[in-house]
């Protein structure tokens, strides 16, 4: 199943970044597919991007909300919220584990041999601050004289945007290099930190900084597809603790907002069939009895 | 005999809510606005310029 998940991640990364004419056109894809929401964090200014980024689009709608309303345009972000809401209600953070190109990138980095470390649990709350302040409140309320705000998360933080859009566009359009300043170097530093951190810790950006992950995490108790713990079968052996890439202690919190439903606990750890994948509360299949062990993080 | 697990209703209610939100967004013409935005390269969004 782990290999299958990797293939799904790879295919979705290619589907959401499937415009390979950009080295010739030297610009981004501008076709009708860009009305489709990318399930994961994938910058729509990436030259290869074929879909829109929900976090980017939401900020753009928030920052121009007053201006739009004054001009009789009632764009309240319902379409974008509806798209990611439907995904969240169906899958929750399963999207992070199976369909996010930036999550996939971090997983690949984590495969580089090195000492491995935990990500401190309290840092997970930072991403909720990113969602509520940088994606919603500041673009909405920190506005100029014309009633326009700025996309705070994209402009000051998003490492996916720097990796997928900023750097490729600087390569494609050399004239832009003259305009690079402190802001870009600051974002580049954030990207370097997360790339380095991803080598020594599992999915640090997903756990600490991703506002889309925070949004999907809000559905942890009400999503249709999720893992379920059979407390009658669970022996609290804690084998699931050591395989979780998100640091979830599944036997203690089976509805944890960090669970990306990668199925590692069900497939690699639990030998008592205590964990099952469910849809609307109905189990799809019991966990495999196969047990493997992963190196413990220090 | 094994007891059959009941289907949870809340996820379907939440799903229905966001589907309505999605349709309301479509009705208000928001997809064209999103498309318009996504066709432009937002340099300031990347910290360039």
Coordinates of C-alpha atoms in Angstrom, one line a residue:
Chain A
X1 CA 0.0 0.0 0.0
X2 CA 2.9 2.4 0.7
X3 CA 4.1 1.9 -2.8
X4 CA 0.6 2.5 -4.1
X5 CA 0.4 5.7 -2.1
X6 CA 3.7 6.9 -3.6
X7 CA 2.3 6.3 -7.1
X8 CA -0.9 8.2 -6.3
X9 CA 1.2 11.1 -4.9
X10 CA 3.4 11.0 -8.1
X11 CA 0.4 10.9 -10.5
X12 CA -1.4 13.7 -8.7
X13 CA 1.8 15.8 -8.6
X14 CA 2.0 15.4 -12.4
X15 CA -1.7 16.1 -13.0
X16 CA -1.6 19.3 -11.0
X17 CA 1.6 20.3 -12.7
X18 CA 1.0 18.9 -16.1
X19 CA 1.8 21.9 -18.4
X20 CA 5.1 21.1 -19.8
X21 CA 5.1 23.7 -22.6
X22 CA 6.4 26.3 -20.2
X23 CA 10.1 26.1 -21.2
X24 CA 9.0 27.2 -24.7
X25 CA 6.2 29.7 -23.8
X26 CA 8.2 30.9 -20.8
X27 CA 5.0 31.7 -18.9
X28 CA 2.4 29.9 -16.9
X29 CA -0.5 27.7 -18.1
X30 CA -3.6 29.9 -18.9
X31 CA -6.1 27.3 -19.9
X32 CA -9.6 26.4 -18.6
X33 CA -8.4 23.7 -16.2
X34 CA -7.3 26.5 -13.9
X35 CA -10.8 26.7 -12.6
X36 CA -10.2 23.3 -10.9
X37 CA -9.0 23.3 -7.4
X38 CA -5.6 21.6 -6.6
X39 CA -6.3 19.3 -3.6
X40 CA -2.9 20.0 -2.0
X41 CA -0.7 23.0 -1.6
X42 CA 0.4 23.7 -5.2
X43 CA 1.2 27.3 -6.3
X44 CA -0.9 28.4 -9.3
X45 CA 1.9 30.7 -10.4
X46 CA 4.0 27.6 -10.9
X47 CA 4.7 27.5 -14.7
X48 CA 3.6 23.9 -14.9
X49 CA 0.5 24.2 -12.7
X50 CA -2.8 23.2 -14.3
X51 CA -5.1 24.0 -11.4
X52 CA -5.6 26.8 -8.9
X53 CA -4.3 26.9 -5.3
X54 CA -7.1 27.1 -2.8
X55 CA -5.0 29.1 -0.3
X56 CA -3.8 31.5 -2.9
X57 CA -7.3 32.0 -4.4
X58 CA -8.9 32.4 -0.9
X59 CA -6.4 35.2 0.0
X60 CA -7.0 36.9 -3.4
X61 CA -10.7 36.9 -2.7
X62 CA -10.3 38.1 0.9
X63 CA -7.9 40.9 0.0
X64 CA -10.3 42.3 -2.7
X65 CA -13.5 41.6 -0.8
X66 CA -14.3 45.2 0.1
X67 CA -13.3 46.5 -3.3
X68 CA -15.5 43.8 -5.0
X69 CA -18.5 44.5 -2.8
X70 CA -18.3 48.3 -3.4
X71 CA -18.4 47.4 -7.1
X72 CA -21.4 45.1 -6.8
X73 CA -19.4 41.9 -7.2
X74 CA -20.4 39.4 -4.6
X75 CA -17.3 37.2 -4.6
X76 CA -17.2 35.9 -1.0
X77 CA -14.9 32.9 -1.5
X78 CA -17.8 30.4 -1.4
X79 CA -16.6 28.6 -4.5
X80 CA -13.1 28.1 -3.1
X81 CA -14.4 27.3 0.4
X82 CA -16.9 24.9 -1.2
X83 CA -14.2 23.1 -3.2
X84 CA -11.8 22.5 -0.3
X85 CA -14.8 22.0 2.1
X86 CA -16.1 19.1 -0.1
X87 CA -12.6 17.6 -0.2
X88 CA -12.2 18.1 3.6
X89 CA -15.6 16.6 4.3
X90 CA -14.8 13.6 2.2
X91 CA -11.1 13.0 2.9
X92 CA -9.9 15.5 5.6
X93 CA -6.1 15.3 5.8
X94 CA -6.0 12.2 3.7
X95 CA -5.4 14.8 1.0
X96 CA -2.1 15.7 2.7
X97 CA -1.0 12.1 2.7
X98 CA -2.0 11.2 -0.8
X99 CA -2.5 14.3 -3.0
X100 CA -0.2 17.1 -1.9
X101 CA 2.9 17.6 -4.1
X102 CA 4.7 19.6 -1.3
X103 CA 4.0 16.9 1.2
X104 CA 5.4 14.3 -1.3
X105 CA 8.5 16.5 -1.7
X106 CA 9.0 16.5 2.1
X107 CA 8.6 12.7 2.2
X108 CA 11.3 12.3 -0.4
X109 CA 13.6 14.6 1.5
X110 CA 13.0 12.5 4.7
X111 CA 14.4 9.5 2.9
X112 CA 17.8 11.1 2.8
X113 CA 19.9 9.1 5.4
X114 CA 20.5 11.2 8.5
X115 CA 19.7 11.4 12.2
X116 CA 16.0 11.8 12.7
X117 CA 14.3 14.1 15.2
X118 CA 10.7 14.6 16.5
X119 CA 8.8 17.8 15.7
X120 CA 7.6 19.3 19.1
X121 CA 3.8 18.7 19.3
X122 CA 2.9 22.3 20.5
X123 CA 4.2 23.7 17.2
X124 CA 1.2 22.2 15.4
X125 CA -0.9 25.1 16.5
X126 CA 1.2 27.5 14.4
X127 CA -0.5 26.4 11.2
X128 CA -3.9 27.4 12.6
X129 CA -2.5 30.9 13.2
X130 CA -1.3 30.9 9.6
X131 CA -4.8 30.0 8.4
X132 CA -6.8 32.4 10.5
X133 CA -4.4 35.4 10.5
X134 CA -2.3 35.2 7.3
X135 CA -4.9 33.7 5.0
X136 CA -8.1 35.2 6.3
X137 CA -8.0 38.0 8.8
X138 CA -4.9 40.1 7.6
X139 CA -5.8 40.0 3.9
X140 CA -9.4 41.0 4.9
X141 CA -8.7 43.8 7.4
X142 CA -5.1 45.1 6.8
X143 CA -6.1 47.1 3.7
X144 CA -4.8 50.3 1.9
X145 CA -6.8 53.4 1.0
X146 CA -8.4 51.6 -1.9
X147 CA -9.7 48.8 0.4
X148 CA -7.2 46.3 -1.0
X149 CA -5.1 44.0 1.2
X150 CA -2.2 41.7 0.4
X151 CA -1.8 37.9 0.3
X152 CA 0.1 37.7 3.5
X153 CA 0.8 34.0 3.5
X154 CA 1.9 33.8 -0.2
X155 CA 4.0 37.0 0.1
X156 CA 5.8 36.4 3.3
X157 CA 5.8 32.6 4.0
X158 CA 4.7 30.0 1.4
X159 CA 7.8 27.8 0.7
X160 CA 5.8 25.9 -1.9
X161 CA 5.3 29.1 -3.8
X162 CA 9.1 29.9 -3.7
X163 CA 10.0 26.4 -4.8
X164 CA 7.3 25.9 -7.5
X165 CA 6.8 29.4 -8.8
X166 CA 9.4 31.9 -7.6
X167 CA 12.6 30.0 -8.5
X168 CA 11.3 28.6 -11.9
X169 CA 10.0 32.0 -13.0
X170 CA 13.4 33.7 -12.1
X171 CA 15.0 31.0 -14.3
X172 CA 12.5 31.4 -17.2
X173 CA 12.4 35.3 -17.1
X174 CA 15.9 36.6 -16.4
X175 CA 14.5 40.3 -16.4
X176 CA 12.8 39.5 -13.1
X177 CA 16.1 38.8 -11.3
X178 CA 16.7 42.6 -11.1
X179 CA 13.5 43.0 -9.0
X180 CA 14.4 40.4 -6.4
X181 CA 14.9 42.0 -2.9
X182 CA 14.7 41.3 0.8
X183 CA 11.2 39.8 0.6
X184 CA 12.2 37.1 -1.8
X185 CA 15.4 36.3 0.1
X186 CA 13.4 36.1 3.3
X187 CA 11.0 33.5 1.6
X188 CA 14.0 31.7 0.2
X189 CA 15.4 31.4 3.7
X190 CA 12.1 29.9 4.9
X191 CA 12.2 27.4 2.1
X192 CA 15.8 26.4 3.0
X193 CA 14.8 26.0 6.6
X194 CA 11.9 23.7 5.7
X195 CA 14.0 21.7 3.2
X196 CA 16.7 21.1 5.8
X197 CA 14.2 20.4 8.5
X198 CA 12.4 17.9 6.2
X199 CA 15.6 15.8 5.9
X200 CA 15.9 15.4 9.7
X201 CA 12.2 15.4 10.6
X202 CA 9.1 14.0 9.0
X203 CA 6.9 16.5 7.1
X204 CA 7.7 19.6 9.2
X205 CA 5.8 22.0 7.1
X206 CA 2.7 19.9 7.1
X207 CA 2.8 19.7 10.9
X208 CA 3.9 23.3 11.7
X209 CA 3.1 25.7 8.9
X210 CA 0.5 24.6 6.3
X211 CA -2.8 26.5 6.4
X212 CA -4.4 24.0 4.0
X213 CA -3.5 21.2 6.3
X214 CA -4.9 23.2 9.2
X215 CA -8.2 23.6 7.2
X216 CA -8.4 19.9 6.4
X217 CA -7.6 19.1 10.0
X218 CA -10.8 20.9 11.1
X219 CA -12.7 17.9 9.6
X220 CA -10.9 15.2 11.6
X221 CA -14.0 14.2 13.5
X222 CA -16.6 14.6 10.7
X223 CA -14.8 13.4 7.6
X224 CA -16.3 10.5 5.6
X225 CA -13.1 8.5 5.1
X226 CA -11.0 8.0 8.2
X227 CA -9.2 5.4 10.3
X228 CA -11.0 3.9 13.2
X229 CA -9.7 2.2 16.3
X230 CA -11.3 -0.9 17.7
X231 CA -10.7 -0.4 21.4
X232 CA -11.7 -4.0 22.1
X233 CA -8.8 -5.3 20.0
X234 CA -6.2 -2.6 20.8
X235 CA -3.7 -3.7 23.4
X236 CA -2.0 -0.3 23.8
X237 CA 1.3 -1.8 22.6
X238 CA 2.1 1.6 21.1
X239 CA 3.5 0.1 17.9
X240 CA 1.5 2.7 15.9
X241 CA 3.4 5.5 17.6
X242 CA 6.7 4.6 15.9
X243 CA 5.5 4.4 12.3
X244 CA 3.3 7.6 12.1
X245 CA 5.0 10.2 9.9
X246 CA 2.9 12.9 11.7
X247 CA 3.7 11.9 15.3
X248 CA 0.2 10.8 16.0
X249 CA -0.3 8.4 18.9
X250 CA -3.2 6.7 17.3
X251 CA -4.3 4.5 20.2
X252 CA -4.6 7.6 22.4
X253 CA -6.2 10.0 19.8
X254 CA -7.8 8.1 16.9
X255 CA -9.4 11.3 15.6
X256 CA -6.2 13.4 15.8
X257 CA -6.3 16.4 13.4
X258 CA -2.7 15.5 12.4
X259 CA -3.7 12.1 10.9
X260 CA -3.0 12.1 7.2
X261 CA -4.5 8.6 6.7
X262 CA -1.3 7.2 5.1
X263 CA -2.3 3.8 6.6
X264 CA 1.2 3.2 8.0
X265 CA -0.2 2.4 11.5
X266 CA -2.8 0.0 10.0
X267 CA -0.5 -1.8 7.6
X268 CA 3.0 -1.6 9.2
X269 CA 2.4 -1.5 12.9
X270 CA -0.9 -3.0 14.2
X271 CA -0.8 -6.8 14.4
X272 CA -4.1 -7.0 16.2
X273 CA -6.4 -5.7 13.4
X274 CA -7.4 -2.9 15.8
X275 CA -7.2 -0.2 13.1
X276 CA -9.5 -0.1 10.0
X277 CA -10.3 2.3 7.2
X278 CA -13.9 3.4 7.4
X279 CA -16.3 5.3 5.1
X280 CA -19.0 7.0 7.1
X281 CA -18.2 4.8 10.0
X282 CA -18.4 1.5 8.0
X283 CA -15.1 -0.4 7.9
X284 CA -13.7 -1.1 4.4
X285 CA -11.1 -3.6 5.4
X286 CA -9.3 -4.9 8.5
X287 CA -5.6 -4.1 9.0
X288 CA -3.0 -6.4 7.7
X289 CA -1.2 -8.6 10.2
X290 CA 2.2 -7.8 8.6
X291 CA 4.4 -6.0 11.1
X292 CA 7.5 -4.0 10.2
X293 CA 9.5 -1.7 12.3
X294 CA 10.9 1.8 11.5
X295 CA 13.9 3.4 13.1
X296 CA 12.9 5.4 16.2
X297 CA 13.4 9.2 16.0
X298 CA 15.7 10.6 18.7
Chain B
X1 CA -24.1 -12.7 15.0
X2 CA -21.9 -9.7 14.2
X3 CA -23.6 -6.3 14.9
X4 CA -23.7 -4.1 11.8
X5 CA -22.1 -0.7 12.3
X6 CA -24.5 2.3 11.7
X7 CA -23.6 4.8 9.0
X8 CA -22.6 8.2 10.5
X9 CA -24.8 11.0 9.4
X10 CA -22.8 14.0 10.4
X11 CA -20.1 13.7 7.6
X12 CA -22.9 13.7 5.0
X13 CA -24.5 16.8 6.6
X14 CA -21.1 18.6 6.5
X15 CA -20.5 17.4 2.9
X16 CA -24.0 18.7 1.9
X17 CA -23.2 22.1 3.5
X18 CA -20.0 22.6 1.5
X19 CA -21.7 21.3 -1.7
X20 CA -24.3 24.1 -1.2
X21 CA -21.5 26.6 -0.6
X22 CA -19.8 25.4 -3.8
X23 CA -23.0 25.7 -5.8
X24 CA -23.6 29.2 -4.3
X25 CA -20.1 30.2 -5.4
X26 CA -20.8 28.8 -8.9
X27 CA -24.1 30.7 -9.1
X28 CA -22.4 34.0 -8.1
X29 CA -19.9 33.7 -10.9
X30 CA -16.9 33.2 -8.7
X31 CA -15.2 30.5 -10.9
X32 CA -14.6 33.1 -13.6
X33 CA -13.0 35.4 -11.0
X34 CA -10.8 32.5 -9.8
X35 CA -9.9 31.7 -13.4
X36 CA -9.0 35.3 -14.0
X37 CA -6.7 35.4 -11.0
X38 CA -5.1 32.1 -11.7
X39 CA -4.2 33.2 -15.3
X40 CA -2.1 36.0 -13.9
X41 CA 1.4 35.7 -12.5
X42 CA 1.2 37.4 -9.1
X43 CA 4.8 38.5 -8.6
X44 CA 4.2 40.2 -5.3
X45 CA 2.6 37.0 -4.1
X46 CA 6.0 35.3 -4.6
X47 CA 7.9 38.2 -2.9
X48 CA 9.3 39.4 -6.3
X49 CA 9.1 43.0 -7.3

